PDB file of C-alpha atoms in Angstrom:
ATOM      1  CA  UNK A  26       9.862 -17.660  40.336  1.00  0.00           C
ATOM      2  CA  UNK A  27      11.962 -16.719  43.391  1.00  0.00           C
ATOM      3  CA  UNK A  28      12.244 -19.173  46.222  1.00  0.00           C
ATOM      4  CA  UNK A  29      10.538 -18.282  49.484  1.00  0.00           C
ATOM      5  CA  UNK A  30      12.583 -16.691  52.249  1.00  0.00           C
ATOM      6  CA  UNK A  31      11.797 -19.539  54.652  1.00  0.00           C
ATOM      7  CA  UNK A  32      11.714 -23.080  53.310  1.00  0.00           C
ATOM      8  CA  UNK A  33       9.893 -25.390  55.722  1.00  0.00           C
ATOM      9  CA  UNK A  34      11.370 -28.538  54.209  1.00  0.00           C
ATOM     10  CA  UNK A  35      14.905 -27.208  54.513  1.00  0.00           C
ATOM     11  CA  UNK A  36      14.286 -26.290  58.148  1.00  0.00           C
ATOM     12  CA  UNK A  37      12.830 -29.743  58.775  1.00  0.00           C
ATOM     13  CA  UNK A  38      15.862 -31.393  57.171  1.00  0.00           C
ATOM     14  CA  UNK A  39      18.330 -29.345  59.199  1.00  0.00           C
ATOM     15  CA  UNK A  40      16.379 -29.872  62.407  1.00  0.00           C
ATOM     16  CA  UNK A  41      16.056 -33.625  61.958  1.00  0.00           C
ATOM     17  CA  UNK A  42      19.761 -33.995  61.231  1.00  0.00           C
ATOM     18  CA  UNK A  43      20.668 -31.881  64.265  1.00  0.00           C
ATOM     19  CA  UNK A  44      18.392 -33.896  66.537  1.00  0.00           C
ATOM     20  CA  UNK A  45      19.832 -37.136  65.161  1.00  0.00           C
ATOM     21  CA  UNK A  46      23.400 -36.004  65.751  1.00  0.00           C
ATOM     22  CA  UNK A  47      22.613 -34.889  69.300  1.00  0.00           C
ATOM     23  CA  UNK A  48      20.863 -38.200  69.973  1.00  0.00           C
ATOM     24  CA  UNK A  49      23.818 -40.204  68.646  1.00  0.00           C
ATOM     25  CA  UNK A  50      26.253 -38.282  70.847  1.00  0.00           C
ATOM     26  CA  UNK A  51      23.966 -38.578  73.872  1.00  0.00           C
ATOM     27  CA  UNK A  52      23.627 -42.334  73.398  1.00  0.00           C
ATOM     28  CA  UNK A  53      27.414 -42.668  73.230  1.00  0.00           C
ATOM     29  CA  UNK A  54      27.835 -40.597  76.386  1.00  0.00           C
ATOM     30  CA  UNK A  55      25.166 -42.406  78.400  1.00  0.00           C
ATOM     31  CA  UNK A  56      25.533 -45.995  77.175  1.00  0.00           C
ATOM     32  CA  UNK A  57      29.136 -46.216  75.988  1.00  0.00           C
ATOM     33  CA  UNK A  58      29.822 -49.107  73.600  1.00  0.00           C
ATOM     34  CA  UNK A  59      26.366 -50.581  74.212  1.00  0.00           C
ATOM     35  CA  UNK A  60      24.909 -47.695  72.202  1.00  0.00           C
ATOM     36  CA  UNK A  61      26.257 -48.912  68.849  1.00  0.00           C
ATOM     37  CA  UNK A  62      23.086 -50.668  67.714  1.00  0.00           C
ATOM     38  CA  UNK A  63      20.896 -47.761  68.823  1.00  0.00           C
ATOM     39  CA  UNK A  64      23.165 -45.344  67.003  1.00  0.00           C
ATOM     40  CA  UNK A  65      22.669 -47.410  63.866  1.00  0.00           C
ATOM     41  CA  UNK A  66      18.905 -47.156  64.296  1.00  0.00           C
ATOM     42  CA  UNK A  67      19.146 -43.384  64.721  1.00  0.00           C
ATOM     43  CA  UNK A  68      21.362 -43.124  61.638  1.00  0.00           C
ATOM     44  CA  UNK A  69      18.905 -45.205  59.610  1.00  0.00           C
ATOM     45  CA  UNK A  70      16.048 -42.963  60.768  1.00  0.00           C
ATOM     46  CA  UNK A  71      18.072 -39.903  59.754  1.00  0.00           C
ATOM     47  CA  UNK A  72      18.652 -41.362  56.283  1.00  0.00           C
ATOM     48  CA  UNK A  73      14.983 -42.270  55.836  1.00  0.00           C
ATOM     49  CA  UNK A  74      13.970 -38.769  56.900  1.00  0.00           C
ATOM     50  CA  UNK A  75      16.447 -37.168  54.488  1.00  0.00           C
ATOM     51  CA  UNK A  76      15.253 -39.384  51.623  1.00  0.00           C
ATOM     52  CA  UNK A  77      11.617 -38.607  52.369  1.00  0.00           C
ATOM     53  CA  UNK A  78      12.288 -34.872  52.416  1.00  0.00           C
ATOM     54  CA  UNK A  79      14.203 -35.118  49.134  1.00  0.00           C
ATOM     55  CA  UNK A  80      11.302 -36.979  47.508  1.00  0.00           C
ATOM     56  CA  UNK A  81       8.784 -34.409  48.750  1.00  0.00           C
ATOM     57  CA  UNK A  82      10.956 -31.588  47.366  1.00  0.00           C
ATOM     58  CA  UNK A  83      11.191 -33.389  44.013  1.00  0.00           C
ATOM     59  CA  UNK A  84       7.429 -33.948  43.939  1.00  0.00           C
ATOM     60  CA  UNK A  85       6.739 -30.280  44.700  1.00  0.00           C
ATOM     61  CA  UNK A  86       9.207 -29.097  42.065  1.00  0.00           C
ATOM     62  CA  UNK A  87       7.702 -31.368  39.395  1.00  0.00           C
ATOM     63  CA  UNK A  88       4.176 -30.271  40.322  1.00  0.00           C
ATOM     64  CA  UNK A  89       5.182 -26.604  40.040  1.00  0.00           C
ATOM     65  CA  UNK A  90       6.810 -27.225  36.643  1.00  0.00           C
ATOM     66  CA  UNK A  91       3.642 -28.949  35.446  1.00  0.00           C
ATOM     67  CA  UNK A  92       1.475 -26.032  36.614  1.00  0.00           C
ATOM     68  CA  UNK A  93       3.758 -23.515  34.894  1.00  0.00           C
ATOM     69  CA  UNK A  94       3.658 -25.525  31.654  1.00  0.00           C
ATOM     70  CA  UNK A  95      -0.150 -25.631  31.805  1.00  0.00           C
ATOM     71  CA  UNK A  96      -0.311 -21.853  32.348  1.00  0.00           C
ATOM     72  CA  UNK A  97       2.023 -21.261  29.395  1.00  0.00           C
ATOM     73  CA  UNK A  98      -0.066 -23.544  27.209  1.00  0.00           C
ATOM     74  CA  UNK A  99      -3.255 -21.759  28.299  1.00  0.00           C
ATOM     75  CA  UNK A 100      -1.744 -18.333  27.568  1.00  0.00           C
ATOM     76  CA  UNK A 101      -0.477 -19.481  24.163  1.00  0.00           C
ATOM     77  CA  UNK A 102      -3.925 -20.803  23.287  1.00  0.00           C
ATOM     78  CA  UNK A 103      -5.431 -17.473  24.354  1.00  0.00           C
ATOM     79  CA  UNK A 104      -3.013 -15.552  22.091  1.00  0.00           C
ATOM     80  CA  UNK A 105      -3.929 -17.676  19.068  1.00  0.00           C
ATOM     81  CA  UNK A 106      -7.625 -16.809  19.340  1.00  0.00           C
TER      82      UNK A 106
END
């Protein structure tokens, strides 16, 4: 099955990473060295977001594989009758 032309999860991942990077650079520019702890928080949020997106992608892929296996099994049972 071909992948869709626009993947919402991929766009969300790219967007969240871009926003995080911009926020980290903005914090450094505005706050200087005082931004270090906030940059760590932003980085942690970026990692949590990336992990969540990866888990959702894995869940969707496994669900699709399960549906395809069920369809194959149904078609094979139909051929045997």
